[in-house]
Amino acid sequence: MQTKQAITVLSALAQESRLAIYRLLVEHAPDGLVVSAIAERLSVANTTLSFHLKELVHAGLITSRQEGRFIYYAASMATMDDLIGYLTENCCCATGKTCAPSKSAAQVTSARKRDVKPA
């Protein structure tokens, strides 16, 4: 990933509604959700949602596909992986130290499930 693309991706996420949309789509990866489901779950008007979806597609954070008369949007996990790689590619190089391994998504998810108390 190049610096300009990283700025575009980070700028797209630096807005509350777009960040909420992206996080919702990550939960429903890899299949994604139809526009009406996104609007309903986040209580966002269709015209506003359309604008935010366009910005996220432009940044490469989400993709769209049409199935019949429905348009599905899905998170592009590859773009986020590229961004994280870009942000951390030189981690600790100035100190000569080795970084501690970061938690994997599976470890984080597992930890979250353990923290949830049954009702």
Backbone as JSON Lines, residues from 0, in Angstrom:
{"i":0,"aa":"M","n":[0.85,-1.18,0.0],"ca":[0.0,0.0,0.0],"c":[0.89,1.23,0.0]}
{"i":1,"aa":"Q","n":[0.49,2.2,-0.76],"ca":[1.22,3.47,-0.84],"c":[0.62,4.47,0.15]}
{"i":2,"aa":"T","n":[1.37,5.51,0.46],"ca":[0.94,6.51,1.43],"c":[-0.39,7.15,1.06]}
{"i":3,"aa":"K","n":[-0.57,7.52,-0.22],"ca":[-1.83,8.16,-0.64],"c":[-3.03,7.24,-0.4]}
{"i":4,"aa":"Q","n":[-2.86,5.96,-0.7],"ca":[-3.97,5.02,-0.48],"c":[-4.25,4.86,1.01]}
{"i":5,"aa":"A","n":[-3.22,4.81,1.82],"ca":[-3.4,4.71,3.28],"c":[-4.17,5.92,3.8]}
{"i":6,"aa":"I","n":[-3.85,7.09,3.31],"ca":[-4.56,8.31,3.73],"c":[-6.02,8.24,3.31]}
{"i":7,"aa":"T","n":[-6.28,7.76,2.11],"ca":[-7.66,7.62,1.64],"c":[-8.45,6.66,2.51]}
{"i":8,"aa":"V","n":[-7.85,5.53,2.85],"ca":[-8.52,4.53,3.69],"c":[-8.77,5.09,5.08]}
{"i":9,"aa":"L","n":[-7.76,5.69,5.68],"ca":[-7.92,6.24,7.02],"c":[-8.93,7.39,7.03]}
{"i":10,"aa":"S","n":[-8.94,8.2,6.0],"ca":[-9.91,9.3,5.9],"c":[-11.33,8.77,5.81]}
{"i":11,"aa":"A","n":[-11.51,7.7,5.06],"ca":[-12.85,7.11,4.92],"c":[-13.36,6.59,6.27]}
{"i":12,"aa":"L","n":[-12.48,6.06,7.06],"ca":[-12.87,5.52,8.36],"c":[-12.98,6.59,9.45]}
{"i":13,"aa":"A","n":[-12.51,7.78,9.17],"ca":[-12.5,8.85,10.17],"c":[-13.82,9.6,10.21]}
{"i":14,"aa":"Q","n":[-14.9,8.86,10.09],"ca":[-16.25,9.42,10.15],"c":[-17.12,8.37,10.83]}
{"i":15,"aa":"E","n":[-17.91,8.78,11.79],"ca":[-18.63,7.85,12.66],"c":[-19.53,6.87,11.91]}
{"i":16,"aa":"S","n":[-20.3,7.34,10.97],"ca":[-21.21,6.44,10.24],"c":[-20.45,5.45,9.38]}
{"i":17,"aa":"R","n":[-19.4,5.91,8.7],"ca":[-18.64,5.0,7.85],"c":[-17.9,3.96,8.67]}
{"i":18,"aa":"L","n":[-17.38,4.36,9.81],"ca":[-16.73,3.39,10.69],"c":[-17.74,2.36,11.17]}
{"i":19,"aa":"A","n":[-18.94,2.78,11.52],"ca":[-19.98,1.86,11.97],"c":[-20.38,0.9,10.85]}
{"i":20,"aa":"I","n":[-20.5,1.42,9.63],"ca":[-20.84,0.57,8.48],"c":[-19.75,-0.48,8.27]}
{"i":21,"aa":"Y","n":[-18.51,-0.03,8.27],"ca":[-17.41,-0.97,8.05],"c":[-17.37,-2.05,9.13]}
{"i":22,"aa":"R","n":[-17.52,-1.66,10.37],"ca":[-17.49,-2.64,11.47],"c":[-18.64,-3.62,11.36]}
{"i":23,"aa":"L","n":[-19.82,-3.15,10.97],"ca":[-20.96,-4.04,10.77],"c":[-20.66,-5.04,9.65]}
{"i":24,"aa":"L","n":[-20.09,-4.56,8.56],"ca":[-19.79,-5.46,7.44],"c":[-18.69,-6.45,7.79]}
{"i":25,"aa":"V","n":[-17.76,-6.07,8.65],"ca":[-16.74,-7.02,9.11],"c":[-17.41,-8.16,9.86]}
{"i":26,"aa":"E","n":[-18.41,-7.85,10.66],"ca":[-19.15,-8.89,11.4],"c":[-19.82,-9.87,10.45]}
{"i":27,"aa":"H","n":[-20.19,-9.4,9.27],"ca":[-20.92,-10.25,8.32],"c":[-20.05,-10.69,7.15]}
{"i":28,"aa":"A","n":[-18.74,-10.63,7.33],"ca":[-17.83,-11.08,6.27],"c":[-17.88,-12.6,6.18]}
{"i":29,"aa":"P","n":[-17.68,-13.17,5.06],"ca":[-17.36,-12.54,3.78],"c":[-18.6,-12.22,2.94]}
{"i":30,"aa":"D","n":[-19.78,-12.64,3.37],"ca":[-20.98,-12.5,2.54],"c":[-21.5,-11.08,2.42]}
{"i":31,"aa":"G","n":[-21.41,-10.31,3.49],"ca":[-21.9,-8.94,3.46],"c":[-23.39,-8.85,3.74]}
{"i":32,"aa":"L","n":[-23.93,-7.68,3.53],"ca":[-25.33,-7.39,3.79],"c":[-25.92,-6.58,2.66]}
{"i":33,"aa":"V","n":[-27.24,-6.68,2.5],"ca":[-27.94,-5.83,1.54],"c":[-28.09,-4.44,2.15]}
{"i":34,"aa":"V","n":[-28.27,-3.46,1.31],"ca":[-28.35,-2.07,1.74],"c":[-29.44,-1.88,2.78]}
{"i":35,"aa":"S","n":[-30.6,-2.48,2.57],"ca":[-31.71,-2.29,3.5],"c":[-31.37,-2.81,4.9]}
{"i":36,"aa":"A","n":[-30.63,-3.89,4.99],"ca":[-30.23,-4.44,6.29],"c":[-29.24,-3.51,6.99]}
{"i":37,"aa":"I","n":[-28.33,-2.93,6.23],"ca":[-27.37,-1.99,6.81],"c":[-28.12,-0.77,7.34]}
{"i":38,"aa":"A","n":[-29.03,-0.24,6.53],"ca":[-29.8,0.94,6.93],"c":[-30.61,0.66,8.18]}
{"i":39,"aa":"E","n":[-31.23,-0.5,8.24],"ca":[-32.07,-0.85,9.39],"c":[-31.24,-1.02,10.65]}
{"i":40,"aa":"R","n":[-30.14,-1.74,10.56],"ca":[-29.33,-2.01,11.75],"c":[-28.66,-0.77,12.31]}
{"i":41,"aa":"L","n":[-28.32,0.17,11.43],"ca":[-27.6,1.36,11.89],"c":[-28.49,2.61,11.96]}
{"i":42,"aa":"S","n":[-29.76,2.45,11.6],"ca":[-30.7,3.58,11.6],"c":[-30.16,4.76,10.8]}
{"i":43,"aa":"V","n":[-29.76,4.48,9.57],"ca":[-29.22,5.5,8.67],"c":[-30.17,5.63,7.49]}
{"i":44,"aa":"A","n":[-30.49,6.85,7.12],"ca":[-31.36,7.09,5.97],"c":[-30.68,6.59,4.7]}
{"i":45,"aa":"N","n":[-31.49,6.11,3.75],"ca":[-30.94,5.53,2.52],"c":[-30.06,6.5,1.74]}
{"i":46,"aa":"T","n":[-30.45,7.76,1.66],"ca":[-29.63,8.72,0.9],"c":[-28.29,8.95,1.58]}
{"i":47,"aa":"T","n":[-28.3,9.05,2.9],"ca":[-27.06,9.21,3.66],"c":[-26.21,7.96,3.53]}
{"i":48,"aa":"L","n":[-26.84,6.8,3.64],"ca":[-26.13,5.52,3.53],"c":[-25.46,5.39,2.17]}
{"i":49,"aa":"S","n":[-26.16,5.76,1.13],"ca":[-25.62,5.68,-0.22],"c":[-24.33,6.49,-0.35]}
{"i":50,"aa":"F","n":[-24.32,7.69,0.22],"ca":[-23.13,8.53,0.19],"c":[-21.97,7.85,0.91]}
{"i":51,"aa":"H","n":[-22.22,7.31,2.1],"ca":[-21.16,6.67,2.89],"c":[-20.65,5.4,2.22]}
{"i":52,"aa":"L","n":[-21.54,4.62,1.64],"ca":[-21.13,3.4,0.94],"c":[-20.22,3.75,-0.24]}
{"i":53,"aa":"K","n":[-20.57,4.81,-0.96],"ca":[-19.75,5.25,-2.1],"c":[-18.34,5.6,-1.64]}
{"i":54,"aa":"E","n":[-18.23,6.3,-0.52],"ca":[-16.92,6.68,0.01],"c":[-16.11,5.45,0.42]}
{"i":55,"aa":"L","n":[-16.76,4.48,1.04],"ca":[-16.07,3.25,1.47],"c":[-15.63,2.41,0.27]}
{"i":56,"aa":"V","n":[-16.46,2.37,-0.77],"ca":[-16.08,1.65,-2.0],"c":[-14.9,2.35,-2.65]}
{"i":57,"aa":"H","n":[-14.95,3.69,-2.73],"ca":[-13.86,4.47,-3.33],"c":[-12.54,4.21,-2.6]}
{"i":58,"aa":"A","n":[-12.59,4.06,-1.29],"ca":[-11.38,3.81,-0.49],"c":[-10.92,2.36,-0.6]}
{"i":59,"aa":"G","n":[-11.74,1.5,-1.19],"ca":[-11.37,0.09,-1.31],"c":[-11.66,-0.72,-0.06]}
{"i":60,"aa":"L","n":[-12.4,-0.14,0.88],"ca":[-12.69,-0.83,2.14],"c":[-13.85,-1.82,2.01]}
{"i":61,"aa":"I","n":[-14.74,-1.58,1.06],"ca":[-15.85,-2.5,0.84],"c":[-16.02,-2.75,-0.65]}
{"i":62,"aa":"T","n":[-16.69,-3.83,-0.94],"ca":[-17.01,-4.18,-2.33],"c":[-18.52,-4.33,-2.43]}
{"i":63,"aa":"S","n":[-19.02,-4.27,-3.65],"ca":[-20.44,-4.48,-3.86],"c":[-20.64,-5.53,-4.94]}
{"i":64,"aa":"R","n":[-21.75,-6.23,-4.82],"ca":[-22.12,-7.2,-5.85],"c":[-23.63,-7.21,-5.94]}
{"i":65,"aa":"Q","n":[-24.1,-7.42,-7.15],"ca":[-25.55,-7.45,-7.35],"c":[-26.0,-8.89,-7.51]}
{"i":66,"aa":"E","n":[-27.04,-9.24,-6.78],"ca":[-27.69,-10.54,-6.9],"c":[-29.17,-10.28,-7.12]}
{"i":67,"aa":"G","n":[-29.6,-10.5,-8.35],"ca":[-30.98,-10.16,-8.67],"c":[-31.18,-8.67,-8.56]}
{"i":68,"aa":"R","n":[-32.16,-8.27,-7.78],"ca":[-32.42,-6.84,-7.62],"c":[-31.76,-6.26,-6.37]}
{"i":69,"aa":"F","n":[-30.99,-7.07,-5.65],"ca":[-30.36,-6.64,-4.41],"c":[-28.87,-6.38,-4.61]}
{"i":70,"aa":"I","n":[-28.37,-5.35,-3.93],"ca":[-26.94,-5.06,-3.93],"c":[-26.41,-5.39,-2.54]}
{"i":71,"aa":"Y","n":[-25.4,-6.24,-2.52],"ca":[-24.75,-6.63,-1.28],"c":[-23.43,-5.89,-1.15]}
{"i":72,"aa":"Y","n":[-23.14,-5.44,0.05],"ca":[-21.86,-4.81,0.34],"c":[-21.13,-5.68,1.34]}
{"i":73,"aa":"A","n":[-19.83,-5.84,1.13],"ca":[-19.01,-6.68,2.0],"c":[-17.69,-5.98,2.29]}
{"i":74,"aa":"A","n":[-17.16,-6.22,3.47],"ca":[-15.87,-5.65,3.86],"c":[-14.75,-6.29,3.04]}
{"i":75,"aa":"S","n":[-13.82,-5.48,2.62],"ca":[-12.63,-5.98,1.93],"c":[-11.55,-6.17,2.99]}
{"i":76,"aa":"M","n":[-11.42,-7.39,3.45],"ca":[-10.45,-7.68,4.5],"c":[-9.03,-7.5,3.98]}
{"i":77,"aa":"A","n":[-8.82,-7.7,2.69],"ca":[-7.48,-7.53,2.11],"c":[-7.0,-6.09,2.23]}
{"i":78,"aa":"T","n":[-7.91,-5.14,2.03],"ca":[-7.53,-3.73,2.15],"c":[-7.1,-3.41,3.58]}
{"i":79,"aa":"M","n":[-7.86,-3.92,4.55],"ca":[-7.51,-3.66,5.95],"c":[-6.18,-4.34,6.29]}
{"i":80,"aa":"D","n":[-5.98,-5.55,5.8],"ca":[-4.7,-6.24,6.02],"c":[-3.55,-5.43,5.44]}
{"i":81,"aa":"D","n":[-3.76,-4.88,4.24],"ca":[-2.72,-4.05,3.61],"c":[-2.44,-2.8,4.43]}
{"i":82,"aa":"L","n":[-3.5,-2.17,4.96],"ca":[-3.32,-0.98,5.78],"c":[-2.54,-1.29,7.04]}
{"i":83,"aa":"I","n":[-2.89,-2.35,7.71],"ca":[-2.18,-2.74,8.93],"c":[-0.73,-3.06,8.61]}
{"i":84,"aa":"G","n":[-0.5,-3.74,7.51],"ca":[0.87,-4.02,7.09],"c":[1.65,-2.76,6.81]}
{"i":85,"aa":"Y","n":[1.0,-1.8,6.14],"ca":[1.65,-0.52,5.84],"c":[2.01,0.21,7.13]}
{"i":86,"aa":"L","n":[1.09,0.23,8.09],"ca":[1.32,0.96,9.33],"c":[2.38,0.31,10.21]}
{"i":87,"aa":"T","n":[2.57,-0.98,10.08],"ca":[3.48,-1.69,10.98],"c":[4.72,-2.26,10.29]}
{"i":88,"aa":"E","n":[4.92,-1.98,9.02],"ca":[6.02,-2.61,8.29],"c":[7.39,-2.29,8.86]}
{"i":89,"aa":"N","n":[7.57,-1.16,9.48],"ca":[8.86,-0.8,10.04],"c":[8.86,-0.82,11.56]}
{"i":90,"aa":"C","n":[7.99,-1.6,12.11],"ca":[7.83,-1.66,13.56],"c":[9.16,-2.03,14.23]}
{"i":91,"aa":"C","n":[9.57,-1.23,15.16],"ca":[10.75,-1.45,16.01],"c":[12.08,-1.36,15.26]}
{"i":92,"aa":"C","n":[12.09,-1.0,13.98],"ca":[13.35,-1.03,13.23],"c":[14.35,0.01,13.75]}
{"i":93,"aa":"A","n":[13.89,1.1,14.31],"ca":[14.8,2.13,14.81],"c":[15.45,1.72,16.13]}
{"i":94,"aa":"T","n":[14.82,0.82,16.87],"ca":[15.36,0.42,18.17],"c":[16.17,-0.86,18.09]}
{"i":95,"aa":"G","n":[16.0,-1.59,17.0],"ca":[16.72,-2.86,16.87],"c":[16.11,-3.97,17.71]}
{"i":96,"aa":"K","n":[15.01,-3.69,18.35],"ca":[14.34,-4.7,19.18],"c":[13.31,-5.45,18.36]}
{"i":97,"aa":"T","n":[12.93,-6.6,18.86],"ca":[11.9,-7.39,18.22],"c":[10.57,-7.09,18.88]}
{"i":98,"aa":"C","n":[9.56,-6.88,18.08],"ca":[8.23,-6.59,18.61],"c":[7.59,-7.86,19.15]}
{"i":99,"aa":"A","n":[6.79,-7.68,20.16],"ca":[6.0,-8.81,20.66],"c":[4.94,-9.12,19.62]}
{"i":100,"aa":"P","n":[4.62,-10.38,19.42],"ca":[3.58,-10.71,18.43],"c":[2.26,-10.1,18.86]}
{"i":101,"aa":"S","n":[1.54,-9.57,17.88],"ca":[0.24,-9.01,18.19],"c":[-0.78,-10.13,18.29]}
{"i":102,"aa":"K","n":[-1.88,-9.84,18.96],"ca":[-2.95,-10.82,19.09],"c":[-3.57,-11.05,17.73]}
{"i":103,"aa":"S","n":[-3.85,-12.29,17.43],"ca":[-4.54,-12.58,16.18],"c":[-6.02,-12.3,16.37]}
{"i":104,"aa":"A","n":[-6.74,-12.19,15.27],"ca":[-8.19,-11.95,15.34],"c":[-8.88,-13.09,16.09]}
{"i":105,"aa":"A","n":[-8.4,-14.31,15.92],"ca":[-9.0,-15.45,16.61],"c":[-8.82,-15.32,18.12]}
{"i":106,"aa":"Q","n":[-7.64,-14.87,18.56],"ca":[-7.4,-14.71,19.99],"c":[-8.29,-13.62,20.57]}
{"i":107,"aa":"V","n":[-8.46,-12.52,19.84],"ca":[-9.3,-11.42,20.3],"c":[-10.75,-11.87,20.39]}
{"i":108,"aa":"T","n":[-11.23,-12.56,19.35],"ca":[-12.61,-13.05,19.35],"c":[-12.84,-14.02,20.49]}
{"i":109,"aa":"S","n":[-11.9,-14.92,20.7],"ca":[-12.01,-15.89,21.78],"c":[-12.05,-15.19,23.13]}
{"i":110,"aa":"A","n":[-11.22,-14.19,23.31],"ca":[-11.2,-13.44,24.57],"c":[-12.51,-12.71,24.79]}
{"i":111,"aa":"R","n":[-13.08,-12.15,23.72],"ca":[-14.36,-11.45,23.84],"c":[-15.46,-12.41,24.26]}
{"i":112,"aa":"K","n":[-15.45,-13.6,23.68],"ca":[-16.49,-14.59,24.02],"c":[-16.38,-15.01,25.48]}
{"i":113,"aa":"R","n":[-15.17,-15.12,25.99],"ca":[-14.98,-15.49,27.4],"c":[-15.48,-14.39,28.32]}
{"i":114,"aa":"D","n":[-15.36,-13.13,27.87],"ca":[-15.77,-12.01,28.7],"c":[-17.29,-11.81,28.75]}
{"i":115,"aa":"V","n":[-18.02,-12.42,27.82],"ca":[-19.47,-12.27,27.78],"c":[-20.08,-13.15,28.86]}
{"i":116,"aa":"K","n":[-20.85,-12.55,29.74],"ca":[-21.5,-13.27,30.82],"c":[-22.9,-13.68,30.38]}
{"i":117,"aa":"P","n":[-23.3,-14.94,30.61],"ca":[-24.66,-15.34,30.24],"c":[-25.68,-14.6,31.07]}
{"i":118,"aa":"A","n":[-26.8,-14.3,30.46],"ca":[-27.87,-13.53,31.14],"c":[-28.66,-14.39,32.09]}
